[in-house]
Amino acid sequence: MTHLPDGRFVDDEPYDPQQSILELERRDLDAPNWLLVWRKFRTHKLGLVSGVFLLLSYLLLPFMGFIAPYSPNYRNADHLYAPPQSVRWVHEGEFIGPFIYPITAEADLETFQWKFIPDESNPLRIPFLCKGDSYKLFGLIESETHLFCAPEGATLFLWGSDRLGRDVFSRILYGAQLSLTVGLIGISVSFFLGILFGSIAGYLGGKTDWLINRMIEILRSLPELPLWLALSAAVPSNWSPVAVFFIISVILGILDWPGLARSVRAKFLSLREEEYVRAAEMMGASSARVIRRHLLPNFMSHLIASATLSIPAMILGETALSFLGLGLRAPAVSWGVMLNDAQNLASIELYPWTAIPMLPIVVVVLAFNFLGDGLRDSLDPYS
């Protein structure tokens, strides 16, 4: 290859009339499906960034206790509704590393509220890899080491504290472990039921199809929110937070499967007439094998895209139930439980940082939607 002065490149190899001009295209068509999907997906910048963000979020879930400076239910009775504290690097023109100014609570006798006065003459450096409240790494390993802690004799409320003096930043990190996991459990239940009933109805047809369709129509005719409230209210109040968490996840999955089942049924009605399905049946393949080995793989791209779009609905469902006081309850920590404390508009007006848990919900739901759009466009690379 020769580089000419005008910027062009000229191939020095002699012309070969036997070489096919379609060689590059043929190589692309012979590439494995996952490679074609990846090539198309990485051109969807918004979906790619969202996928990386969600992957990092889920990978960090076991380490939230290490990142959070406090335990989720640690209370500081002297700092109720403390405002967010700024992390600074330079004090009076001198660089001393990340530090904070300690704050002191004083009663305002005119407004009858607490005022927090920073002591700007006393910078306190933030210690890293320090000892703090105990937590369980991966839910199994007991540890007291934190990424950073509050300086000795001071507080570190990066996003303020709530009405009980609990750190909002730490509670949001711990709340992610429940709020992000509830979608995965719910979608697992939803997909199992949706694929099971949808594939049976679409492949077998007849009375089985009629019966499953009537069941789907009855479930879809019920108002969703009142049904959520009724099922959640039926959960005994003396159950542990873990038991309530799994029950809420199962309830969300059970109520979400009819839509997926109808999509699977419609797809199977068209695929079951294909020649390769008839050939498998004539060779003696059972109905279960035909569905599992021949029909579902042709529908998998739609299922993956549907999953990424259904998980946000599960997260919002848990948030709505916990916000109304019928989902997860204290001492369990989720984003919906935290927003339950922000129902009072007057409280939000005075202490706006109590509504911060709304931001990760918005960011995560948007990320799942962008990822779903990117996967939906990429999982059919030949389109």
Coordinates of N, CA, C and O in Angstrom, one line a residue, residues 54-63:
L54 N -25.4 0.1 33.8 CA -26.2 -0.9 34.5 C -25.3 -2.0 34.9 O -25.5 -2.6 36.0
L55 N -24.4 -2.4 34.1 CA -23.5 -3.5 34.4 C -22.6 -3.2 35.7 O -22.5 -4.0 36.6
L56 N -22.1 -1.9 35.7 CA -21.3 -1.5 36.8 C -22.2 -1.4 38.1 O -21.7 -1.8 39.2
S57 N -23.4 -1.0 37.9 CA -24.3 -0.8 39.1 C -24.6 -2.2 39.7 O -24.5 -2.3 40.9
Y58 N -24.8 -3.2 38.9 CA -25.1 -4.5 39.4 C -23.8 -5.2 40.0 O -23.9 -5.9 41.0
L59 N -22.7 -4.9 39.4 CA -21.5 -5.5 39.9 C -21.1 -4.9 41.2 O -20.4 -5.5 42.1
L60 N -21.5 -3.6 41.5 CA -21.2 -3.0 42.7 C -22.1 -3.3 43.9 O -21.9 -2.9 45.0
L61 N -23.2 -3.9 43.6 CA -24.2 -4.2 44.6 C -23.7 -4.9 45.8 O -24.0 -4.6 47.0
P62 N -22.8 -6.0 45.6 CA -22.3 -6.6 46.8 C -21.3 -5.8 47.7 O -21.0 -6.1 48.8
F63 N -20.8 -4.6 47.1 CA -19.9 -3.8 47.7 C -20.4 -2.5 48.3 O -19.7 -1.6 48.7

